[in-house]
Short mmCIF file of C-alpha atoms and ligand atoms in Angstrom, two decimals:
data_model
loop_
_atom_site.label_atom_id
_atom_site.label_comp_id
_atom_site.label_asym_id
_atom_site.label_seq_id
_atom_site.Cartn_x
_atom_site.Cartn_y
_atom_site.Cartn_z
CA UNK A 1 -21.59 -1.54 -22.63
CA UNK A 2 -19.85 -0.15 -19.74
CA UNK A 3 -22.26 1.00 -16.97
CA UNK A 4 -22.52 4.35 -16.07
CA UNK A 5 -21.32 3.96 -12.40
CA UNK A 6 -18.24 2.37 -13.47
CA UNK A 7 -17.52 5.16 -16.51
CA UNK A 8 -13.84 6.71 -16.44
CA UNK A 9 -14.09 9.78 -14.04
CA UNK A 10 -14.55 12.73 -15.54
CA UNK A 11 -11.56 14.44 -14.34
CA UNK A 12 -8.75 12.34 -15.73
CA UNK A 13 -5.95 13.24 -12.93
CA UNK A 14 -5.63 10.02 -11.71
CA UNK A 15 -2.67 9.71 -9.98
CA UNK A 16 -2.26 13.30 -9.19
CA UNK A 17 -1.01 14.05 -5.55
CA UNK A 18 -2.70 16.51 -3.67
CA UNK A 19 -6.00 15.78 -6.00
CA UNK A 20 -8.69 13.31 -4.78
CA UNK A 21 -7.17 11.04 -7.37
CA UNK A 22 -4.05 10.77 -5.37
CA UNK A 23 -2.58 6.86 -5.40
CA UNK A 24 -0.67 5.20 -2.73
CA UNK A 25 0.98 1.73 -2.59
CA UNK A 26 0.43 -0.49 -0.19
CA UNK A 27 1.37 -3.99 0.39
CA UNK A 28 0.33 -6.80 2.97
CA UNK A 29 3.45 -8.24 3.48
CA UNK A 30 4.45 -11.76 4.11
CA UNK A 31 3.30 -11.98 7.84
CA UNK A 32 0.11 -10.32 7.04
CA UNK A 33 -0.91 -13.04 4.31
CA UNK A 34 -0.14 -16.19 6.66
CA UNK A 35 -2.17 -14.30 9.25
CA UNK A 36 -5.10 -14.03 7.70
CA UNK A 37 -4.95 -9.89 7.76
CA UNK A 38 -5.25 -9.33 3.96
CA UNK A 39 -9.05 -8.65 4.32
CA UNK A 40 -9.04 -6.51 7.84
CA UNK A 41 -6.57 -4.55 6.05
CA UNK A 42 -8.59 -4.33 2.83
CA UNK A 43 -11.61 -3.52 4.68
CA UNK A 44 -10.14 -1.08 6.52
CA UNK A 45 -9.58 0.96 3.35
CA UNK A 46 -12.71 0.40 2.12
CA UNK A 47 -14.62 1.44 4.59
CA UNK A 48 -12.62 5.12 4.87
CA UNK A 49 -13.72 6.04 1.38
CA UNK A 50 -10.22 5.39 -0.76
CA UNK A 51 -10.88 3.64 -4.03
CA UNK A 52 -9.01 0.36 -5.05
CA UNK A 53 -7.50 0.80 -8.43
CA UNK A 54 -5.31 -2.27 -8.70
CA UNK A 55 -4.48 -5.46 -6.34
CA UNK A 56 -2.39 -8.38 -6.93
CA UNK A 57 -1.05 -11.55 -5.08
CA UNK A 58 2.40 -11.44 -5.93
CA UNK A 59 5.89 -13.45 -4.90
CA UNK A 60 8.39 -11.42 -4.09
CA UNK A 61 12.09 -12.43 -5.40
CA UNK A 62 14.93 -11.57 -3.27
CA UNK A 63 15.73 -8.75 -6.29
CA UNK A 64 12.18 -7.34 -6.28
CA UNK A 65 12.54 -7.00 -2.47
CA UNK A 66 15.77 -5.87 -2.61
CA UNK A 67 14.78 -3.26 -5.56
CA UNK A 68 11.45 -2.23 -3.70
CA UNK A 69 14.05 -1.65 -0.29
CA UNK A 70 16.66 0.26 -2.32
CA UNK A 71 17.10 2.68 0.09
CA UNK A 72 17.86 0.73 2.96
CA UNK A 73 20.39 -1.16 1.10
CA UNK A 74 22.95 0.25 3.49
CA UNK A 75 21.24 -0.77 6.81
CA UNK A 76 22.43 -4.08 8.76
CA UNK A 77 18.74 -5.24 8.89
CA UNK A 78 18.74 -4.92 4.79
CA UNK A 79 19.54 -8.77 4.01
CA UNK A 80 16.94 -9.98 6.99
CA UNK A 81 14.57 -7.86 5.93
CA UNK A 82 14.67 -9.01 2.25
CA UNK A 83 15.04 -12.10 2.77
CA UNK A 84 11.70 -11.91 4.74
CA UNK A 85 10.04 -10.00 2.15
CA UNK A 86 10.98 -12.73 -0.70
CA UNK A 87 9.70 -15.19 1.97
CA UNK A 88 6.18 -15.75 0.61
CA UNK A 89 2.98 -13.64 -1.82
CA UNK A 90 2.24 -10.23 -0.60
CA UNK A 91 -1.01 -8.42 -1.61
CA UNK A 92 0.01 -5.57 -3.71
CA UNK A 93 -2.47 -2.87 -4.16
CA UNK A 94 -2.87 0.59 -5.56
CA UNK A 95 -5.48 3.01 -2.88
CA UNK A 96 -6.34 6.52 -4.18
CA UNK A 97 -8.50 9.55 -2.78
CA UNK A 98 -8.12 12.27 -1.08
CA UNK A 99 -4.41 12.65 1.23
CA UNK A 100 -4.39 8.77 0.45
CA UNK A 101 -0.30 8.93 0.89
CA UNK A 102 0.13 10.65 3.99
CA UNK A 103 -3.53 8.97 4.96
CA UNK A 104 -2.66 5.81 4.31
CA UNK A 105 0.82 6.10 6.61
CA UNK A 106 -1.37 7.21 9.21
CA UNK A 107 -3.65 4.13 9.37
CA UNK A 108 -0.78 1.91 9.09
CA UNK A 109 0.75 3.47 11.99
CA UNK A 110 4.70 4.02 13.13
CA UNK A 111 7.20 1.58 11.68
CA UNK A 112 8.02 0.41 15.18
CA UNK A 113 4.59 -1.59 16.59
CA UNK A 114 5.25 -0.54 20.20
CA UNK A 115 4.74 3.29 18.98
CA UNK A 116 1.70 2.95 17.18
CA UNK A 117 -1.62 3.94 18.23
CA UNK A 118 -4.63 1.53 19.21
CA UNK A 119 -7.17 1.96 15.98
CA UNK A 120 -4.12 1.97 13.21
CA UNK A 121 -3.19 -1.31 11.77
CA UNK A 122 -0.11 -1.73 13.10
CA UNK A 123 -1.20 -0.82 16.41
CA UNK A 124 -4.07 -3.19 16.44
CA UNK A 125 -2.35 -6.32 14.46
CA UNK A 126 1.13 -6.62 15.23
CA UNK A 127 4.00 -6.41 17.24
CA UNK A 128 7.53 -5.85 16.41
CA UNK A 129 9.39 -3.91 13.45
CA UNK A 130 10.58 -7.06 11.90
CA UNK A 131 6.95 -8.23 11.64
CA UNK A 132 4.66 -5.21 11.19
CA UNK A 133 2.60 -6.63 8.27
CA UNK A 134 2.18 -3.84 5.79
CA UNK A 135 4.14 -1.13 3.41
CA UNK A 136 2.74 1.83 2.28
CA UNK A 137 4.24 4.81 0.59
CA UNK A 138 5.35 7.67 2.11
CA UNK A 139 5.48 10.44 -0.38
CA UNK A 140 4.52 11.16 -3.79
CA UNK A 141 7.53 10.35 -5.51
CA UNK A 142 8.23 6.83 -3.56
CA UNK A 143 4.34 6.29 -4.67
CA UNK A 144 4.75 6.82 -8.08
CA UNK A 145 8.27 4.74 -8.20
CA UNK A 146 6.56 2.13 -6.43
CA UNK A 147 3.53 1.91 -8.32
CA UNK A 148 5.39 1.35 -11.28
CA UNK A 149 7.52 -1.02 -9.96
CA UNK A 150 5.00 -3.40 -9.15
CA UNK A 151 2.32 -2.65 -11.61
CA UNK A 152 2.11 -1.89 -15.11
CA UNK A 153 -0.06 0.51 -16.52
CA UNK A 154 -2.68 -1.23 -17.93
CA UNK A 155 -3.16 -2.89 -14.38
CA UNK A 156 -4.22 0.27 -12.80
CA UNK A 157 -7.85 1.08 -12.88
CA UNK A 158 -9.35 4.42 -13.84
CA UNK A 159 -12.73 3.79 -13.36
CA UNK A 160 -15.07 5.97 -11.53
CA UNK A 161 -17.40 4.66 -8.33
CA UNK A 162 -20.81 5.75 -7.90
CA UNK A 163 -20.36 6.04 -4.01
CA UNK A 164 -17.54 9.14 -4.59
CA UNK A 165 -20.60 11.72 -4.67
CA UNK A 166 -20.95 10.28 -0.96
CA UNK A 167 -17.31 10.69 0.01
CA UNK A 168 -16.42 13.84 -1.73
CA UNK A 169 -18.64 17.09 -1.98
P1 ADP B 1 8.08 1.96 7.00
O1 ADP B 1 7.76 0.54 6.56
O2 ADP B 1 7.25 2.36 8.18
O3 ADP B 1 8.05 2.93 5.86
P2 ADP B 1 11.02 2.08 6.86
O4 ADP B 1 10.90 2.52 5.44
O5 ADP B 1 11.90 2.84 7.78
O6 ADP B 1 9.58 1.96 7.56
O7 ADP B 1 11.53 0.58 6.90
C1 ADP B 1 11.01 -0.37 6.00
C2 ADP B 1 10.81 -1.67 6.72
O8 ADP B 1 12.07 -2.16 7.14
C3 ADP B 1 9.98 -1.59 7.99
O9 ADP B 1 8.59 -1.60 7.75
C4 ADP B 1 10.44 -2.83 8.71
O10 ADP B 1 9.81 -3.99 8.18
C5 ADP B 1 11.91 -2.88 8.35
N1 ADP B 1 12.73 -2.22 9.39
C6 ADP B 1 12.88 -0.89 9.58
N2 ADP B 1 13.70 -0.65 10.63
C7 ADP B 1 14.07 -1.87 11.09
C8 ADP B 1 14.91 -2.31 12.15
N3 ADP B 1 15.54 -1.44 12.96
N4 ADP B 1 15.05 -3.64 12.33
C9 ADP B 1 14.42 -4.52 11.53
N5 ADP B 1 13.63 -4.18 10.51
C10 ADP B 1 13.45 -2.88 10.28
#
């Protein structure tokens, strides 16, 4: 039997932006696995109140990173920055609550490193562009593209925490 705590929600709009069920992707990419980031990073999320609904260690190939990076296919740094992605597992996971697009961009900080502010991730764990350790969405319909892209539906969790009455009123 299923225990209450972890019962579907109630309110079946996962997935719904601008509900508390919105979902974000987010990957830890290469650089962040050899690191040893994948748990900061997890924790991180954790501990602000989103819900993990689906994670996976995954190998990029060249055409998943090229197909995840379709819109910078025109960009010189296109073929480095595939090539890098393809260049080992990422952690692929699925966050959702509350703003957690737009939320989760702000944790991870500007794209450039230099930019970003002390207490984000990028600011705190890395660098340069080239090597800024994590992805995450940044809108609704790159989520939902993106989340599909990487997971299928059955790999996405709909299951309700018992903490939410402690993050949400
Ligand atoms: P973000 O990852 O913050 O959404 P973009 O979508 O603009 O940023 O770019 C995707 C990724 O491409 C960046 O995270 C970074 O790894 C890489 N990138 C972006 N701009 C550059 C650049 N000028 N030189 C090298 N790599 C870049």
């Amino acid at each position: 039997a299923t225990p209450a705590a972890c019962a579907p929600a109630k309110l079946p709009a996962h997935g719904v932006p601008g509900t508390k069920y919105e979902r974000t992707f987010i990957a830890v990419k290469p650089d962040g696995v050899q690191r040893g980031l994948v748990g900061n990073i997890i924790a991180r999320f954790e501990a602000k109140g989103y819900k993990l609904v689906a994670l996976k260690m995954v190998w990029p190939t060249k055409e998943m990173a090229s197909k995840h990076y379709a819109d910078l296919s025109s960009k010189p740094f296109f073929n480095g920055l595939t090539d890098f992605f393809s260049s080992g597992p990422i952690v692929a996971m699925v966050w959702e609550g509350d703003n957690a697009i737009l939320g989760g961009r702000k944790m991870l900080g500007t794209t450039n490193p230099r930019d970003s502010e002390p207490g984000s991730i990028r600011g705190d764990l890395c660098v340069i562009t080239g090597r800024n350790i994590i992805h995450g969405s940044d809108g609704p319909d790159s989520a939902e593209h993106e989340i599909n892209m990487w997971f299928k539906p059955s790999e996405v969790n709909d299951h309700a925490l018992a903490e939410a009455a402690w993050v949400y009123e």
